[in-house]
Amino acid sequence: NRYTLDEMIPILNKNENVKFFAVSNVESSDDLKEFLEKIPNKINIVPKIESPNAVLNIDEICNSLRSENRFVMLDHDDLFSNIIKNNENKDNFQMYIKKLDEYCEKNQISLLRTVGVVFSDDERRLTQYEK
């Protein structure tokens, strides 16, 4: 099913057990503005990092989050695909992951990584795509 953000707000308000709301394709804090304005404060917004631009703008993205405990999701597949699509050197993949990992570690942000199809903050390898 597909819902607009405005259709989701009553659902989020009605269901007290919803604690997180993930937002795909976040590349800057501008991509979060509408979500930050409309989603109830009790819900932790989790930006999904899928591109080199998102990694380069991670400080701005994380500083826009309103919750004390901050989370970001890293989509390894989309990041790698974006690098290839932009004709960027694929060797930069590990550099972007390392930059994101170091930023999150330094700023006490939980970095949820794809492990199979499950997001986890326990993964510490830079990548499983290349040896």
CSV table of C-alpha atoms in Angstrom, one decimal:
chain,number,residue,atom,x,y,z
A,1,ASN,CA,0.0,0.0,0.0
A,2,ARG,CA,1.1,3.6,-0.6
A,3,TYR,CA,0.2,6.4,1.7
A,4,THR,CA,0.9,10.1,1.5
A,5,LEU,CA,2.6,11.6,4.5
A,6,ASP,CA,-0.6,13.4,5.4
A,7,GLU,CA,-2.5,10.1,5.3
A,8,MET,CA,0.2,8.6,7.7
A,9,ILE,CA,-0.1,11.2,10.4
A,10,PRO,CA,-3.4,10.0,11.9
A,11,ILE,CA,-2.1,6.5,11.8
A,12,LEU,CA,1.1,7.5,13.6
A,13,ASN,CA,-0.9,9.5,16.2
A,14,LYS,CA,-3.3,6.6,16.8
A,15,ASN,CA,-0.6,4.0,17.3
A,16,GLU,CA,1.5,4.6,20.4
A,17,ASN,CA,3.8,1.7,19.6
A,18,VAL,CA,5.3,3.4,16.6
A,19,LYS,CA,8.7,4.7,17.7
A,20,PHE,CA,10.6,5.1,14.4
A,21,PHE,CA,9.8,6.4,11.0
A,22,ALA,CA,12.3,5.8,8.2
A,23,VAL,CA,12.7,8.2,5.3
A,24,SER,CA,14.3,7.0,2.1
A,25,ASN,CA,16.6,8.9,-0.2
A,26,VAL,CA,17.7,11.6,2.2
A,27,GLU,CA,20.5,13.7,0.8
A,28,SER,CA,20.2,16.8,2.9
A,29,SER,CA,18.3,18.3,5.8
A,30,ASP,CA,15.8,19.8,3.2
A,31,ASP,CA,14.6,16.3,2.5
A,32,LEU,CA,13.5,15.9,6.1
A,33,LYS,CA,11.8,19.3,6.6
A,34,GLU,CA,8.2,18.1,5.9
A,35,PHE,CA,8.7,15.0,8.0
A,36,LEU,CA,10.1,17.0,10.9
A,37,GLU,CA,7.1,19.4,10.7
A,38,LYS,CA,4.4,16.8,10.5
A,39,ILE,CA,5.5,13.6,12.3
A,40,PRO,CA,4.7,13.6,16.0
A,41,ASN,CA,7.7,14.5,18.2
A,42,LYS,CA,7.5,11.1,20.0
A,43,ILE,CA,8.6,9.4,16.8
A,44,ASN,CA,12.2,9.1,15.9
A,45,ILE,CA,12.8,10.0,12.3
A,46,VAL,CA,15.5,7.7,10.7
A,47,PRO,CA,17.1,9.0,7.5
A,48,LYS,CA,18.1,6.3,5.0
A,49,ILE,CA,21.6,7.1,3.5
A,50,GLU,CA,21.8,5.9,-0.1
A,51,SER,CA,24.1,8.2,-2.0
A,52,PRO,CA,27.5,9.8,-1.8
A,53,ASN,CA,25.8,13.2,-1.4
A,54,ALA,CA,24.0,11.9,1.7
A,55,VAL,CA,27.3,10.8,3.2
A,56,LEU,CA,28.9,14.2,2.4
A,57,ASN,CA,25.9,15.9,4.0
A,58,ILE,CA,25.7,13.6,7.0
A,59,ASP,CA,26.4,16.3,9.6
A,60,GLU,CA,23.7,18.6,8.3
A,61,ILE,CA,21.2,15.7,8.1
A,62,CYS,CA,21.9,14.5,11.6
A,63,ASN,CA,21.9,18.0,13.1
A,64,SER,CA,18.4,18.4,11.8
A,65,LEU,CA,17.1,15.4,13.7
A,66,ARG,CA,15.2,16.3,16.9
A,67,SER,CA,15.5,13.2,19.0
A,68,GLU,CA,18.2,12.7,21.7
A,69,ASN,CA,19.0,9.2,20.4
A,70,ARG,CA,19.7,9.5,16.7
A,71,PHE,CA,19.7,6.8,14.1
A,72,VAL,CA,20.6,6.6,10.4
A,73,MET,CA,20.2,3.7,8.1
A,74,LEU,CA,22.9,2.9,5.5
A,75,ASP,CA,21.7,1.1,2.3
A,76,HIS,CA,25.0,-0.4,1.0
A,77,ASP,CA,23.4,-1.6,-2.3
A,78,ASP,CA,22.0,1.8,-3.2
A,79,LEU,CA,25.2,3.6,-2.2
A,80,PHE,CA,27.2,1.3,-4.4
A,81,SER,CA,24.7,1.6,-7.3
A,82,ASN,CA,24.8,5.4,-7.0
A,83,ILE,CA,28.5,5.4,-7.2
A,84,ILE,CA,28.5,3.3,-10.3
A,85,LYS,CA,25.6,5.4,-11.8
A,86,ASN,CA,27.5,8.6,-11.3
A,87,ASN,CA,30.6,7.1,-13.0
A,88,GLU,CA,32.5,7.6,-9.7
A,89,ASN,CA,35.4,5.4,-8.9
A,90,LYS,CA,34.0,2.3,-7.2
A,91,ASP,CA,37.0,2.3,-4.8
A,92,ASN,CA,35.3,5.3,-3.1
A,93,PHE,CA,32.6,3.0,-1.8
A,94,GLN,CA,34.7,2.0,1.2
A,95,MET,CA,35.8,5.5,1.7
A,96,TYR,CA,32.1,6.7,2.0
A,97,ILE,CA,31.3,3.9,4.4
A,98,LYS,CA,34.3,4.6,6.5
A,99,LYS,CA,33.5,8.3,6.6
A,100,LEU,CA,29.9,7.6,7.6
A,101,ASP,CA,30.9,5.1,10.2
A,102,GLU,CA,33.5,7.4,11.8
A,103,TYR,CA,31.0,10.3,11.9
A,104,CYS,CA,28.4,8.2,13.6
A,105,GLU,CA,30.9,6.7,16.1
A,106,LYS,CA,32.2,10.2,17.0
A,107,ASN,CA,28.7,11.7,17.4
A,108,GLN,CA,27.1,8.8,19.1
A,109,ILE,CA,24.6,8.1,16.3
A,110,SER,CA,23.5,4.6,15.8
A,111,LEU,CA,24.3,3.5,12.2
A,112,LEU,CA,21.9,0.8,11.1
A,113,ARG,CA,23.5,-1.3,8.3
A,114,THR,CA,22.0,-3.8,6.0
A,115,VAL,CA,22.9,-7.3,7.1
A,116,GLY,CA,21.0,-9.5,4.7
A,117,VAL,CA,17.7,-7.7,4.7
A,118,VAL,CA,17.8,-6.7,8.4
A,119,PHE,CA,19.2,-3.4,9.6
A,120,SER,CA,21.6,-3.7,12.6
A,121,ASP,CA,23.8,-1.4,14.5
A,122,ASP,CA,26.2,-4.3,15.4
A,123,GLU,CA,27.9,-4.5,12.0
A,124,ARG,CA,31.4,-3.2,12.0
A,125,ARG,CA,33.0,-4.3,8.7
A,126,LEU,CA,33.5,-1.6,6.1
A,127,THR,CA,32.0,-3.7,3.3
A,128,GLN,CA,31.1,-7.1,2.2
A,129,TYR,CA,31.0,-6.2,-1.5
A,130,GLU,CA,34.7,-6.3,-2.2
A,131,LYS,CA,37.6,-8.1,-0.5
